[in-house]
Tab-separated table of C-alpha atoms in Angstrom:
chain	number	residue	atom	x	y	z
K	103	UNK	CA	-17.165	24.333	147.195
K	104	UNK	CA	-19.564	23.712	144.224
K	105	UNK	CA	-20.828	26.706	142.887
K	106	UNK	CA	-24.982	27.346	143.471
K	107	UNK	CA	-27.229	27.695	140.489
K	108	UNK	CA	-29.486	30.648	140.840
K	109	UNK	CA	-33.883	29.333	140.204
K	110	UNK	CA	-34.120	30.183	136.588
K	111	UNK	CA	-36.038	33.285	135.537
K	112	UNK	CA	-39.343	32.288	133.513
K	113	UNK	CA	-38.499	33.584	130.309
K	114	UNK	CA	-34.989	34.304	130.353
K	115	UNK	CA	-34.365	30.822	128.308
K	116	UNK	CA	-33.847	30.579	124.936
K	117	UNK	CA	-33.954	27.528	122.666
K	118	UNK	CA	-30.711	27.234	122.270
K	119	UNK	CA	-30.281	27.290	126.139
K	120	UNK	CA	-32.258	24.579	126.018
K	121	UNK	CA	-30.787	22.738	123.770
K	122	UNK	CA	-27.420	23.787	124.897
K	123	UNK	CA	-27.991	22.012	128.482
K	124	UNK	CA	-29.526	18.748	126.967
K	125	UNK	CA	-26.972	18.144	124.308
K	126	UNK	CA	-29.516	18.659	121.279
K	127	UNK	CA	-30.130	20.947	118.233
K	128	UNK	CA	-32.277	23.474	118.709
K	129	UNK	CA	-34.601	21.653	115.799
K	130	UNK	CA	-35.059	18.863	118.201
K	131	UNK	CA	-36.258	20.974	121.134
K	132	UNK	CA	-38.550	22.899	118.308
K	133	UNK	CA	-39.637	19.911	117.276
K	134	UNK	CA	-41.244	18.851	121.504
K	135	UNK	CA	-42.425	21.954	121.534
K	136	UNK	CA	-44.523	21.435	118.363
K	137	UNK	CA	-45.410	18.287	119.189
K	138	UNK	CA	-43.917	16.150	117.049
K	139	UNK	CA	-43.695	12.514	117.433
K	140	UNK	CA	-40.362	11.966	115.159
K	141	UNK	CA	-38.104	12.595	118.981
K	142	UNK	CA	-36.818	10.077	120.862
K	143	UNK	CA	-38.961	8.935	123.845
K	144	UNK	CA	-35.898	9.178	126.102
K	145	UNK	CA	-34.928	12.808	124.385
K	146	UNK	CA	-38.170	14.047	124.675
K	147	UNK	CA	-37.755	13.315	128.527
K	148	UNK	CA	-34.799	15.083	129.091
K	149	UNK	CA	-36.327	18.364	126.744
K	150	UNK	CA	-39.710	18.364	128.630
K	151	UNK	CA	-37.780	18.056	132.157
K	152	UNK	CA	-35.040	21.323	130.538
K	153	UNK	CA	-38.238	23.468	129.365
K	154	UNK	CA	-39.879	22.954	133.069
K	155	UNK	CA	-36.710	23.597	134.838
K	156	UNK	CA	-36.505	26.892	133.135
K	157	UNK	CA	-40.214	27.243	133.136
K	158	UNK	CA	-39.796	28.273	129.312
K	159	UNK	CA	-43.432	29.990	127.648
K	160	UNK	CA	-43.598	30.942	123.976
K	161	UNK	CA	-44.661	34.535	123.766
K	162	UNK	CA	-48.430	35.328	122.853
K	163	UNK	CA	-49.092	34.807	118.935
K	164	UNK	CA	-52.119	36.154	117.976
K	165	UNK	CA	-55.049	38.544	118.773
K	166	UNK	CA	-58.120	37.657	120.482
K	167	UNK	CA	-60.152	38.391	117.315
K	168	UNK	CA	-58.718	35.798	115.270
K	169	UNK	CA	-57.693	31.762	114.882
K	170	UNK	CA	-60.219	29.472	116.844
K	171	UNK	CA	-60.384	27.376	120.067
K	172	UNK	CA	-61.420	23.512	120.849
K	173	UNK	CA	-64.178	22.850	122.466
K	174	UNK	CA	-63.684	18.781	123.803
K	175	UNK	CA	-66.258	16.802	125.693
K	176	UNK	CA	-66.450	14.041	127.850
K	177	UNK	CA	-68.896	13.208	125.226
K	178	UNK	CA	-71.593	14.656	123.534
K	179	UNK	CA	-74.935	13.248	121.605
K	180	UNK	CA	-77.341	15.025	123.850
K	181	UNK	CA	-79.419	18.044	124.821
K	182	UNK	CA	-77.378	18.837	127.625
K	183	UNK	CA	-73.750	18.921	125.401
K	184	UNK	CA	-75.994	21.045	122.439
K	185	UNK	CA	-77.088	23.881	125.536
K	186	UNK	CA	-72.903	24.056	126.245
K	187	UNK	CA	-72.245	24.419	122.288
K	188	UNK	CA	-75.125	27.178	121.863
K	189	UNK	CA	-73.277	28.975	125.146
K	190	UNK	CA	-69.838	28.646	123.266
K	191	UNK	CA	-70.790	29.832	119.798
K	192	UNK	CA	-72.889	33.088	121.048
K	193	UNK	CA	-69.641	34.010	122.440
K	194	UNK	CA	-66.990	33.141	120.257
K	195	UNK	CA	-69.406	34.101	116.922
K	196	UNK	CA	-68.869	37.980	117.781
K	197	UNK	CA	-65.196	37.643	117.715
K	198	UNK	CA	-64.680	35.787	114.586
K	199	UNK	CA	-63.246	32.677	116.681
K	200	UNK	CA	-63.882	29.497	115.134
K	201	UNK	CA	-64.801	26.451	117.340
K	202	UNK	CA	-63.169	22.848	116.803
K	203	UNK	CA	-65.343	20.221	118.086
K	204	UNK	CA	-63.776	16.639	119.645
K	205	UNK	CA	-65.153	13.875	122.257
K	206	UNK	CA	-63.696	11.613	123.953
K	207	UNK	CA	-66.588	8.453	123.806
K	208	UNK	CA	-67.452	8.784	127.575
K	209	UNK	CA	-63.830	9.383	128.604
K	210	UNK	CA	-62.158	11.691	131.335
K	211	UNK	CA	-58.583	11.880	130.146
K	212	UNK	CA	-57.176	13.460	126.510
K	213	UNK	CA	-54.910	11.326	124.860
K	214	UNK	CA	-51.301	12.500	124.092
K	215	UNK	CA	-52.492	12.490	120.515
K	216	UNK	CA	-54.721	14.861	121.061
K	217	UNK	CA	-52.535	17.099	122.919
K	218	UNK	CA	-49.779	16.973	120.214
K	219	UNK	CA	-52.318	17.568	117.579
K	220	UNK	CA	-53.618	20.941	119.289
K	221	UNK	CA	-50.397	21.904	119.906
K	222	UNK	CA	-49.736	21.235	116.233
K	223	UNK	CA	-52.527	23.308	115.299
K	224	UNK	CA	-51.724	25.753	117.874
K	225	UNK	CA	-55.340	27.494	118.909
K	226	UNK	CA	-56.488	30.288	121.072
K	227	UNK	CA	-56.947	28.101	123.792
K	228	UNK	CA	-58.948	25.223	124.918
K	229	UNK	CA	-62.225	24.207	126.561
K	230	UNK	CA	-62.309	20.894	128.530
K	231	UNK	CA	-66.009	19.874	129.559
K	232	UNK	CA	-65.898	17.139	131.994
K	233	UNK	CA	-62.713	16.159	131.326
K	234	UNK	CA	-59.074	17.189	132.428
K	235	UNK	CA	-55.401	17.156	131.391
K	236	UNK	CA	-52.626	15.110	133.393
K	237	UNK	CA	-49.741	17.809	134.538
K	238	UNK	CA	-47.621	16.507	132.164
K	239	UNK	CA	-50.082	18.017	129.276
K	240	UNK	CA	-51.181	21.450	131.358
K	241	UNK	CA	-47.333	22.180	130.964
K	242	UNK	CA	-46.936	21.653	127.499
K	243	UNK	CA	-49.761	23.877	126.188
K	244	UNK	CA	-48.357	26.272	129.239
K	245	UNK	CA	-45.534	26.367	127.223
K	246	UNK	CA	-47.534	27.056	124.585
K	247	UNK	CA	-49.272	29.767	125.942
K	248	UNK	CA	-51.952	28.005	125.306
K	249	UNK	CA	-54.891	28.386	128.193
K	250	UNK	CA	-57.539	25.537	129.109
K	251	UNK	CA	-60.457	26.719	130.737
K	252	UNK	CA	-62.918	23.340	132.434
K	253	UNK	CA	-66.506	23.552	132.345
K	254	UNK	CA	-68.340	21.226	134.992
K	255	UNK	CA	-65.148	19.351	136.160
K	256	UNK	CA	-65.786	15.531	137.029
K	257	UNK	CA	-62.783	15.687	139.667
K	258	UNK	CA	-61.149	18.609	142.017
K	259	UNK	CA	-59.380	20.427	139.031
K	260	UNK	CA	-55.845	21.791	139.570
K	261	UNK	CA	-55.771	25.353	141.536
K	262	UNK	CA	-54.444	26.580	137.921
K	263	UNK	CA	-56.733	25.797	135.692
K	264	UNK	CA	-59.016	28.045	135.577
K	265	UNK	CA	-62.997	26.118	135.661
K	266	UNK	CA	-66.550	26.947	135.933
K	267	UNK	CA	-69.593	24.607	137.264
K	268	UNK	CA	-72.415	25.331	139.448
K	269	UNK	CA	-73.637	24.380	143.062
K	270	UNK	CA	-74.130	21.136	142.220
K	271	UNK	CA	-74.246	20.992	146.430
K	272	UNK	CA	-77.227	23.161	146.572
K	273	UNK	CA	-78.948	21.584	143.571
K	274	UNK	CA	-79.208	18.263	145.317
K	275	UNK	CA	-80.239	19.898	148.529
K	276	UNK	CA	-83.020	21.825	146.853
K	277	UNK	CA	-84.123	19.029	144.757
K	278	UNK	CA	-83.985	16.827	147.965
K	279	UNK	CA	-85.868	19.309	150.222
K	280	UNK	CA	-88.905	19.966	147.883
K	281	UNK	CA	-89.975	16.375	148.019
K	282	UNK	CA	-89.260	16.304	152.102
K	283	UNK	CA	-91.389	19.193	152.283
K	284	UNK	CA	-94.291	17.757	150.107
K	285	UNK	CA	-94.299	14.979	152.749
K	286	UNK	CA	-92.170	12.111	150.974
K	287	UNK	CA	-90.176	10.007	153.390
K	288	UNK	CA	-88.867	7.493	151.072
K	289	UNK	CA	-87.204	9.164	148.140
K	290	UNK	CA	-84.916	7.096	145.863
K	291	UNK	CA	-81.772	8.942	144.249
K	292	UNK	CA	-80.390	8.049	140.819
K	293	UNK	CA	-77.784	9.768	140.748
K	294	UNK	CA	-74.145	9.644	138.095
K	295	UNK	CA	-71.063	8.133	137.872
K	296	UNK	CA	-69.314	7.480	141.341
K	297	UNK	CA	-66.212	8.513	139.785
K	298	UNK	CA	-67.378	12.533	138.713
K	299	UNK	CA	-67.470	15.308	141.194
K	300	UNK	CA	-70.764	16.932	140.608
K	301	UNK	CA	-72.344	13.201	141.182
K	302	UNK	CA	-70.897	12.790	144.489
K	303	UNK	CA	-71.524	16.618	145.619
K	304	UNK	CA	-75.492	16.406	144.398
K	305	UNK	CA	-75.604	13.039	146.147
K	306	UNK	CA	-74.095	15.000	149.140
K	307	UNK	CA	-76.787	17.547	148.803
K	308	UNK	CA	-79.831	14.724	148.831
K	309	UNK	CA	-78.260	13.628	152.080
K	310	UNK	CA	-77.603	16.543	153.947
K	311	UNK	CA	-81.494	17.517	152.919
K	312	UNK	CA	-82.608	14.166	154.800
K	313	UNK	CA	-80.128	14.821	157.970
K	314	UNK	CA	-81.412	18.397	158.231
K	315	UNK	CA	-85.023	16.876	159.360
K	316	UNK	CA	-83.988	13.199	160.967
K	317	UNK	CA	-85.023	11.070	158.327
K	318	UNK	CA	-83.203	8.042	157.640
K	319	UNK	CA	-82.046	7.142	153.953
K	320	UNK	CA	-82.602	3.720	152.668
K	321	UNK	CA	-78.985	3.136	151.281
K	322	UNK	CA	-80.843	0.570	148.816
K	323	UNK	CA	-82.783	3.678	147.479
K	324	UNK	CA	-78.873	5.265	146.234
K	325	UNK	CA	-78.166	4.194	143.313
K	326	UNK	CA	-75.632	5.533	140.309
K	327	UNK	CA	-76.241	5.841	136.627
K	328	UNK	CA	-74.589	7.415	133.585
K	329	UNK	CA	-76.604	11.118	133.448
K	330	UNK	CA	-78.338	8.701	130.431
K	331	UNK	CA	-81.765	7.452	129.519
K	332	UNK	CA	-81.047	3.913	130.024
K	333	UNK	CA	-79.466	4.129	133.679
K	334	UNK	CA	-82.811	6.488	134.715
K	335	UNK	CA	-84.974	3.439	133.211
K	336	UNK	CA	-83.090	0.625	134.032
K	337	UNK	CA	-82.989	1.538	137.362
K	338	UNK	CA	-86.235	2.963	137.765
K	339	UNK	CA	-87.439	-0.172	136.878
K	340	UNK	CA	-85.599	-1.792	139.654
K	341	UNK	CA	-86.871	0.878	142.516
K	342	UNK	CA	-90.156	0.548	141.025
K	343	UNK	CA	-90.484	-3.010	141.098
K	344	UNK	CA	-89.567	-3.301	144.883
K	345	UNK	CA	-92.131	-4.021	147.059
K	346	UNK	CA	-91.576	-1.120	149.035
K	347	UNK	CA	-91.003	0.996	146.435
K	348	UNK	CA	-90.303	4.971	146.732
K	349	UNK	CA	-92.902	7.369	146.630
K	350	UNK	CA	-90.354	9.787	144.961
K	351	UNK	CA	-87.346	10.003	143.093
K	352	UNK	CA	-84.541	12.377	142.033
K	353	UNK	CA	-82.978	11.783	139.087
K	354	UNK	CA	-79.368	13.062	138.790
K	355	UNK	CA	-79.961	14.475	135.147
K	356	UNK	CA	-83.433	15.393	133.315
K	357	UNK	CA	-82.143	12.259	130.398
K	358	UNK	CA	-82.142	10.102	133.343
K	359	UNK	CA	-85.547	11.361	134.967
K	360	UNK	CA	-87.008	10.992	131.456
K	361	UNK	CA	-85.904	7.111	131.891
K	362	UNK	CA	-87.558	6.966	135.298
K	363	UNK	CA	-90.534	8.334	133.336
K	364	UNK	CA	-90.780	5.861	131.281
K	365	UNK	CA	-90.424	3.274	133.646
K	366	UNK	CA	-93.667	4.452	135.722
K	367	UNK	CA	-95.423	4.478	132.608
K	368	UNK	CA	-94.640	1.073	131.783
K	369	UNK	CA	-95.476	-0.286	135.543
K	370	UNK	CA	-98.464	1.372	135.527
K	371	UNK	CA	-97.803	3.946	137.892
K	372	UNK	CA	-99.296	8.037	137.381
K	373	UNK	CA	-96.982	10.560	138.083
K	374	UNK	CA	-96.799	12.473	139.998
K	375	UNK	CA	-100.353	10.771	141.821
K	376	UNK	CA	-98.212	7.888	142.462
K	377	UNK	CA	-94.531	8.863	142.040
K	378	UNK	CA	-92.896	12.484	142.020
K	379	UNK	CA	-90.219	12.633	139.341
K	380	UNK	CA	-87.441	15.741	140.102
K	381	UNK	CA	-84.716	16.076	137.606
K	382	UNK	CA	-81.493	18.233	137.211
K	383	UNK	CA	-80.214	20.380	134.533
K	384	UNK	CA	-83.470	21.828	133.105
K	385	UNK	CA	-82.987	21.270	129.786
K	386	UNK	CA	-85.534	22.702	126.684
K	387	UNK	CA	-87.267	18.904	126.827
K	388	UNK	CA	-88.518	19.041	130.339
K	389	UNK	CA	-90.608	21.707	129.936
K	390	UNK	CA	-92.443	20.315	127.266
K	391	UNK	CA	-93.026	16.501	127.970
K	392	UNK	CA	-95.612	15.391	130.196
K	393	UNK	CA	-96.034	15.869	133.151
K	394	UNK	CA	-93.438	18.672	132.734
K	395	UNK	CA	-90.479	17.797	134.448
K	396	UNK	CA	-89.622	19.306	138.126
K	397	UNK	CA	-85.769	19.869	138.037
K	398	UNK	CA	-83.161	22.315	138.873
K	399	UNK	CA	-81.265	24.911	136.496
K	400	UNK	CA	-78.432	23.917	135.778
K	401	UNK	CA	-77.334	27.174	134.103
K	402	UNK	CA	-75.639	25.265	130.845
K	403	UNK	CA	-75.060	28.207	128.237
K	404	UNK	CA	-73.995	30.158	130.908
K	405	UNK	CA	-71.633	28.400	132.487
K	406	UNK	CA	-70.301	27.645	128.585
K	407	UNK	CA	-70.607	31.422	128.217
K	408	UNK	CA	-68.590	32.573	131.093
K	409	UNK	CA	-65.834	29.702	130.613
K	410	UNK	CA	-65.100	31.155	126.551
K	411	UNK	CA	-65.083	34.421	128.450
K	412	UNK	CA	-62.348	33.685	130.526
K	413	UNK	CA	-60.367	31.297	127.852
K	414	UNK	CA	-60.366	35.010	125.284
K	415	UNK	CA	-59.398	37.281	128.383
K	416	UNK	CA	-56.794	34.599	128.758
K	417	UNK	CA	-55.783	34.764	124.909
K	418	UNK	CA	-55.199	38.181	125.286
K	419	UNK	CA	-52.917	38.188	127.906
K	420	UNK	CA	-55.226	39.430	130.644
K	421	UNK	CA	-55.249	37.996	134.388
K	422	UNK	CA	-58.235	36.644	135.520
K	423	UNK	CA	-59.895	38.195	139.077
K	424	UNK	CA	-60.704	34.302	139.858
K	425	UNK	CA	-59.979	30.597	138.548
K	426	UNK	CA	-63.034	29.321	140.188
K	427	UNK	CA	-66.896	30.119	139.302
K	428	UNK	CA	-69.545	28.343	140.562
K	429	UNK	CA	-73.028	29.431	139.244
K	430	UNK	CA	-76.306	29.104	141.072
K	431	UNK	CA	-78.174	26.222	140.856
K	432	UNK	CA	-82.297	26.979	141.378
K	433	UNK	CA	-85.171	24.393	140.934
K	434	UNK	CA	-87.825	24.656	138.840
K	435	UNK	CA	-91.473	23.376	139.896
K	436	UNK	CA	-93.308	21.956	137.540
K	437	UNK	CA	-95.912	19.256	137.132
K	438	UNK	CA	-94.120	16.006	138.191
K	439	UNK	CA	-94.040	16.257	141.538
K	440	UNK	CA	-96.921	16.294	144.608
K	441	UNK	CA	-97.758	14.978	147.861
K	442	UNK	CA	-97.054	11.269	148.179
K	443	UNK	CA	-100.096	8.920	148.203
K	444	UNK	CA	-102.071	7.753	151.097
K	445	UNK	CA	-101.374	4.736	152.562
């Protein structure tokens, strides 16, 4: 009768267990766990599968007070990645923590370049704004004892990774509900990407809002953009141009209700005497163009804030009370929006 292998104890392996069970040097399994690309695809295979089978972590390097972190985007360029940067820095400046900057043009997914390199460089930790690792890569900084913390996840994050967002739920439902209760009936969402989570769940908001009183939704009137300038004016031009055009319409980002702005100008149309404008995010710029822009606070350097919060607590070793945060979401009235016009 075969002898049965007691579930290995996280921690009790060595290196040289490792390499030991593969048939390696204990250079070679060094050199996975550094990242290096000079290993054998195939060898690398059978490491990676040894170090998760003994659910092998480095021990904690450093001290919160020192090294730095990297911060990658989705993408940044804009207002709304500058307001997560400003939340990062006013809490990693008072430690001493240097912040690493990197984007991934638009994308959702790290390469394994990336990965190796930050394992290379070995930070703090890492911050991952609308973006996320595959498993594969969670386990290798794991190993690393390396933490990610995800700001404003695009998709349902893993139960272990720590992340924090806001209602983006609520958001759409207050947005939604202001115009209902100034009296619109035909109110045109532009929202973001189909593919990112806090699209679909303000979208799910701006519905519920219309289901709550009866009123029907024009599924013509739904459309999705980038969170950008040109999707709010591009389509804005489109709903504008209809002949039955909306008397109202939420924009899924203050860049994109800026767009929407500019295509009323251009039409001809006053707003918010002939269209109410609502963005999201609040940004500095909506307060100051005109009309100043309706919208709802998206809390952005706290959210950044709380994330670096939890990233250092997990630095230091320290359990965190929760892996989910959701701040509130609260709209702002401002000038854009009124009453729809008279027939």
């Amino acid at each position: 009768m075969a002898e049965k292998r007691s579930p290995a104890v996280p921690g009790s392996a060595t290196i040289a267990t490792i390499a030991r069970e593969v048939g390696v040097s204990s250079a070679t399994v060094s050199k996975v766990l550094n990242g290096r690309s000079d290993v054998a695809a195939g060898t690398r295979a059978r490491v990676e599968a040894s170090l998760e089978r003994h659910r092998y972590r480095r021990r904690a390097r450093r001290s919160s007070g020192e090294g730095q972190i990297d911060l990658m985007f989705h993408e940044f360029g804009s207002d709304w990645a500058l307001e997560i940067i400003r939340g990062v820095e006013a809490v990693t400046t008072p430690h001493e923590v240097n912040v690493v900057l990197s984007q991934l043009g638009g994308g959702h997914r790290p390469p394994q370049l990336w990965v190796d390199s930050v394992i290379a460089r070995r930070p703090l930790g890492v911050l991952l704004v609308m973006c996320s690792l595959t498993e594969q890569q969670r386990q290798q900084l794991r190993r690393q004892s390396i933490p990610v913390v995800v700001i404003d996840t695009y998709s349902a994050s893993a139960a272990s990774v720590p992340a924090v967002g806001s209602n983006n739920w609520s958001g759409g439902l207050l947005a939604t509900r202001h115009l209902l209760d100034l009296g619109h009936r035909r109110i045109a969402m532009i929202s973001g990407p189909l593919d990112v989570l806090c699209s679909r769940a303000r979208t799910a908001g701006f519905r519920c809002a219309h289901e709550e009183l009866g009123v029907s939704i024009d599924a013509e009137l739904v459309r999705h953009g980038n969170f950008h300038l040109d999707a709010g004016y591009a389509h804005g031009i489109e709903l504008l141009s209809r002949p039955d055009r909306p008397t109202a319409i939420f924009a899924g980002s203050d860049l994109q209700a800026l767009g929407v702005l500019r295509a009323a100008r251009e039409l001809g149309l006053d707003v918010p005497a002939d269209l109410s404008v609502v963005g999201y995010d609040n940004l500095p710029v909506s307060a100051w163009i005109g009309p100043a822009l309706t919208t709802v606070n998206q809390p952005l350097r706290d959210m950044a804030g709380t994330a670096t919060r939890m990233l250092l607590d997990l630095a230091r070793g320290n359990a965190l009370p929760t892996s989910r945060i959701d701040l509130v979401a609260e709209l702002v009235v401002r000038e854009s929006t009124a009453p729809p016009p008279r027939p």
